[in-house]
Coordinates of C-alpha atoms in Angstrom, one line a residue:
Chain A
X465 CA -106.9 -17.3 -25.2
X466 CA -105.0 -20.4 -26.3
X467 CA -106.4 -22.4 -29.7
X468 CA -105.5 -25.2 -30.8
X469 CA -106.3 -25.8 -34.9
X470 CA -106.5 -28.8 -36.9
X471 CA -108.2 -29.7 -40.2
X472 CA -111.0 -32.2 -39.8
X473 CA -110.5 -35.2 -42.3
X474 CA -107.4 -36.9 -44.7
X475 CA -107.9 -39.5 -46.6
X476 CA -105.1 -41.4 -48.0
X477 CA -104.1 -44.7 -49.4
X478 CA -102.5 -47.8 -47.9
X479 CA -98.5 -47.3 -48.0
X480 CA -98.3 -43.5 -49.1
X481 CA -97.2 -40.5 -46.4
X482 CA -100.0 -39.1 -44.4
X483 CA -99.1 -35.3 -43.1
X484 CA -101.5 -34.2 -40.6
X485 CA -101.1 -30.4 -39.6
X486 CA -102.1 -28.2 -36.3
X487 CA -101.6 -24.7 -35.5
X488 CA -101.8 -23.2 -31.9
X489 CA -101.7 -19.3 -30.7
X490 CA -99.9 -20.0 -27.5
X491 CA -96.7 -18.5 -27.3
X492 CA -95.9 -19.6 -24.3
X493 CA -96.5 -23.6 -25.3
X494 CA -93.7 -25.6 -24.3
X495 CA -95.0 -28.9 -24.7
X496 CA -96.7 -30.5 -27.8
X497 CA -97.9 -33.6 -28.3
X498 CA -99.7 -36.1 -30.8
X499 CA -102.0 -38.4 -29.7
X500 CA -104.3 -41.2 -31.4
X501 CA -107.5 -42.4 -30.6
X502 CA -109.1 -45.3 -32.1
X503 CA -113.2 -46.2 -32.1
X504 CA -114.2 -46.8 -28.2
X505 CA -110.8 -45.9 -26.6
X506 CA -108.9 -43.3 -24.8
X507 CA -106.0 -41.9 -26.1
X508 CA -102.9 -43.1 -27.1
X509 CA -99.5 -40.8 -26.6
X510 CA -97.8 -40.9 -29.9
X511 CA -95.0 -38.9 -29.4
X512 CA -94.1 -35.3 -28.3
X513 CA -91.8 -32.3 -28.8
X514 CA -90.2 -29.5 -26.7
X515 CA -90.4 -26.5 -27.7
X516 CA -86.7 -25.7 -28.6
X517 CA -86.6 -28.9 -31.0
X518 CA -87.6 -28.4 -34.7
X519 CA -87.8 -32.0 -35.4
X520 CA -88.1 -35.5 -33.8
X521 CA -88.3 -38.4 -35.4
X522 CA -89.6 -42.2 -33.9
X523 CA -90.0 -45.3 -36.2
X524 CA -92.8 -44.4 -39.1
X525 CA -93.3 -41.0 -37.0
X526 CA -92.1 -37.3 -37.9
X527 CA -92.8 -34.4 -35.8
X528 CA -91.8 -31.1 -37.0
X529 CA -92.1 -27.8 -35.0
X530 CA -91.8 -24.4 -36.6
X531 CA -92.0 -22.0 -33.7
X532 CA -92.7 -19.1 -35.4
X533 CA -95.2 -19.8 -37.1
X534 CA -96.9 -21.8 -34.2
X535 CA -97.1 -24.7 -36.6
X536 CA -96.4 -28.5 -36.0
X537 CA -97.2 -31.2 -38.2
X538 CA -97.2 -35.1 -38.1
X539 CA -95.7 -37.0 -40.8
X540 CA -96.6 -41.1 -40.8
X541 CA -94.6 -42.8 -43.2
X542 CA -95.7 -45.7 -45.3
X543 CA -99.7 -45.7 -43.8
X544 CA -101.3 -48.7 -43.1
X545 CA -104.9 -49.6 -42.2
X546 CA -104.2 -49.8 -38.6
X547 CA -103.3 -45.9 -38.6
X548 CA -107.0 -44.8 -39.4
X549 CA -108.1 -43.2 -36.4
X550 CA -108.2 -39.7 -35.5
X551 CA -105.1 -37.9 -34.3
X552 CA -105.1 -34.9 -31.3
X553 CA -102.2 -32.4 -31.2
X554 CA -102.0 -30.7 -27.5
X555 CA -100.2 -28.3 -26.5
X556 CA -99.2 -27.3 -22.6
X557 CA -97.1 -24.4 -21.1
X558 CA -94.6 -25.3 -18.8
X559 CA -96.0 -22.5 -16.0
X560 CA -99.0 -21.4 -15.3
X561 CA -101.9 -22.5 -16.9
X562 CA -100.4 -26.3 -17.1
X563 CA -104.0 -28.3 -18.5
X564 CA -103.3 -29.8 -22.1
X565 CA -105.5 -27.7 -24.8
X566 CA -106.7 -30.1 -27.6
X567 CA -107.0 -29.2 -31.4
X568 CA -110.7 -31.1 -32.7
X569 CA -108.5 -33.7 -33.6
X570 CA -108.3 -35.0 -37.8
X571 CA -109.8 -37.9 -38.9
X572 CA -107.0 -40.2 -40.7
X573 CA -108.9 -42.4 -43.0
X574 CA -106.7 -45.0 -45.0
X575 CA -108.2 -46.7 -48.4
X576 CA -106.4 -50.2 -48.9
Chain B
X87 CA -96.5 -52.4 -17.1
X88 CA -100.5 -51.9 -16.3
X89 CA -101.9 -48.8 -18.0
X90 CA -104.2 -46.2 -16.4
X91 CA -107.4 -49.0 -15.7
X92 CA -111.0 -46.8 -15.4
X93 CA -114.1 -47.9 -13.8
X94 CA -116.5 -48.7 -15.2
X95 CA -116.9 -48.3 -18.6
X96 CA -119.9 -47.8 -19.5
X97 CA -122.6 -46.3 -17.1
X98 CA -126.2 -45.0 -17.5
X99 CA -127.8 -42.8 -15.1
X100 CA -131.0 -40.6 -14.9
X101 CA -131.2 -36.7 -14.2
X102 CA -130.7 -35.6 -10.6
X103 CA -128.9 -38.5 -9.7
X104 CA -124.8 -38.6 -9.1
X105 CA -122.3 -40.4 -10.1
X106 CA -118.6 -41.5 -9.0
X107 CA -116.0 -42.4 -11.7
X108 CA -112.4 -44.2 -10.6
X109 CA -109.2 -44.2 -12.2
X110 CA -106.0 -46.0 -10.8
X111 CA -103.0 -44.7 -12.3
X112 CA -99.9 -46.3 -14.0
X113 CA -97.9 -47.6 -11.2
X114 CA -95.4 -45.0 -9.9
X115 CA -97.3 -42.2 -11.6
X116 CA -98.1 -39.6 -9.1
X117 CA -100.4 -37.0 -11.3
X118 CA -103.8 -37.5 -12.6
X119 CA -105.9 -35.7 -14.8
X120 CA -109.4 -36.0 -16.4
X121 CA -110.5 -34.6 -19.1
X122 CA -114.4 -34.5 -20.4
X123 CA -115.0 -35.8 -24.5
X124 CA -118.2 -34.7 -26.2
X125 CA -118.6 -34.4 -29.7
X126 CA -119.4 -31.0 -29.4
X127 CA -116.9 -29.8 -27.3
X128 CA -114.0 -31.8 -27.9
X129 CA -111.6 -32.6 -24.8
X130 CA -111.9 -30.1 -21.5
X131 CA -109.9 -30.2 -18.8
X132 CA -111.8 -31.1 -15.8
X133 CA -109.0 -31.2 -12.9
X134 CA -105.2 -32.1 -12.1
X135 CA -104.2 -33.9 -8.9
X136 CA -100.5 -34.2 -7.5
X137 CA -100.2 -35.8 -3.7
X138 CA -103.3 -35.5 -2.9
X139 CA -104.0 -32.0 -3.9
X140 CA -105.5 -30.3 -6.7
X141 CA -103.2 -28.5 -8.5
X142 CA -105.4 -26.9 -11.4
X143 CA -108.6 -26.8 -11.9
X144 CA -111.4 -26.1 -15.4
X145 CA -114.1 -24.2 -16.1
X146 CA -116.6 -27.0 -14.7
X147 CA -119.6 -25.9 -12.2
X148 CA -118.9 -27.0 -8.7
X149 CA -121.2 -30.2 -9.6
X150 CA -118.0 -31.8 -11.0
X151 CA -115.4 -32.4 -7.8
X152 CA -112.5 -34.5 -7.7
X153 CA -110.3 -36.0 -5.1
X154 CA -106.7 -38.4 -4.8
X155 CA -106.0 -41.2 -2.5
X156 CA -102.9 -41.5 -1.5
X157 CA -102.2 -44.4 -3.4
X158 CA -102.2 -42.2 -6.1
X159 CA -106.1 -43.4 -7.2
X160 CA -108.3 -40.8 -8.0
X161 CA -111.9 -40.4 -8.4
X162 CA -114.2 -37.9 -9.6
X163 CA -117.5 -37.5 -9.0
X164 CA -120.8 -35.4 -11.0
X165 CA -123.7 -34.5 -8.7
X166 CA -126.9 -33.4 -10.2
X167 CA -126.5 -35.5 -13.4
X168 CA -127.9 -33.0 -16.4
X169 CA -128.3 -34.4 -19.6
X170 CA -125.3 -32.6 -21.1
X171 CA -123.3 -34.3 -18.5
X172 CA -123.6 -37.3 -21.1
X173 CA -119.5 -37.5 -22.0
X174 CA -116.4 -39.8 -22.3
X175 CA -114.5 -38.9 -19.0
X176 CA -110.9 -39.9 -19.3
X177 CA -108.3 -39.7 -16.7
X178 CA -104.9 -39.5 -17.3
X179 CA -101.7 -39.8 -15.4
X180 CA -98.2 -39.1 -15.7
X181 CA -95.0 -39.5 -13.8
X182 CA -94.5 -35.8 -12.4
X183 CA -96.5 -33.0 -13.0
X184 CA -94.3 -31.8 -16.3
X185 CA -94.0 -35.6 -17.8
X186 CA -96.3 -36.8 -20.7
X187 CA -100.0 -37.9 -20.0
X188 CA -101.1 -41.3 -20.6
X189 CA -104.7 -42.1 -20.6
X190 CA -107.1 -44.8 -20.0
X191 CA -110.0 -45.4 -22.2
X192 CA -112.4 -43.7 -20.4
X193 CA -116.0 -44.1 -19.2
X194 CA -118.7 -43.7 -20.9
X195 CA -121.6 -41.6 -19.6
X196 CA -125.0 -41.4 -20.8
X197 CA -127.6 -39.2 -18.7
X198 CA -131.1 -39.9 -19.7

């Protein structure tokens, strides 16, 4: 069945690059997205990719996509204290099954 | 523009009892979704709506039903509370059914 994979905790300091990386088994995914939730809320889009892009980038955000591996990543630039949260990647197929699967979502924590 | 508003937050019930949760959609959006957080779990896909009808549907026991108005609002509603009905339900919508979801920040359920 589909799986979505993501390591559980990064730590990083204040101004440095935070990568935060997710694997998925789906081969049929078309969809995949990064979203942020903070303490007490829902959760916050980020950004997303199609599946025939390798890379998208948006402000501080980087988003790469290697297909055959099943691999995306999300690359923060210059972290800042308001980035600690923890981060979902999701991934949807475009037929069929169409419900976004979750990863169990990393916990970003940033040291000042 | 208003984001997805849910009601309530926060609710407390008892075993046996039922409960109703609302969510009004982003203006214009015409799909909603919810989705169940626990920590043990993660984030399950509960249902999908689109006009009025459900378009997908989780692996959820018939207790857990669902229904859009069509003003786009949906509701969804638990009967036979158990205790590991206790969750964050989020609902999400988006502008067609292959567009982006956006959530609100959910209500939280405790079953005692």
């Amino acid at each position: 069945g589909e799986d979505v994979e993501q390591s559980l905790f990064l730590s990083v300091r204040e101004g440095d690059s935070s990568v935060i990386n997710c694997t998925y088994t789906d081969s049929s995914s078309t969809y995949l997205y990064w979203y942020k939730q903070e303490p007490g809320a829902g959760l916050q889009l980020l950004t997303y990719i199609f599946s025939n892009m390798d890379m998208k980038q948006d402000q501080r955000l980087t988003v790469l996509l290697n297909k055959k591996d099943k691999h995306l990543s999300l690359r923060i630039a210059d972290t800042q204290t308001g980035d600690s949260a923890i981060y979902f990647c999701a991934e949807r197929a475009d037929t069929g099954r169409r419900a976004l699967t979750f990863g169990s979502g990393t916990r970003l924590q940033v040291q000042p | 523009k208003a984001g997805v508003t849910q009601t309530p937050r926060y609710l407390i019930k008892t075993r046996g009892q039922q409960v109703t949760l609302s969510c009004s959609p982003i203006s214009g959006h015409r799909s909603v979704s919810w989705y169940q957080q626990t920590p043990g779990q993660g984030l399950q896909f509960l249902f999908e709506y689109f006009s009025e009808t459900q378009r997908n549907k989780g692996n959820f026991p018939g207790r857990f039903s669902g229904r859009q108005f069509s003003n786009s609002r949906s509701e969804m509603n638990v009967s036979t509370l158990e205790l590991g009905d206790s969750a964050l339900y989020l609902c999400a919508s988006s502008l067609e059914v292959n567009s982006p979801l956006h959530f609100g920040n959910g209500t939280r359920l405790t079953v005692t």
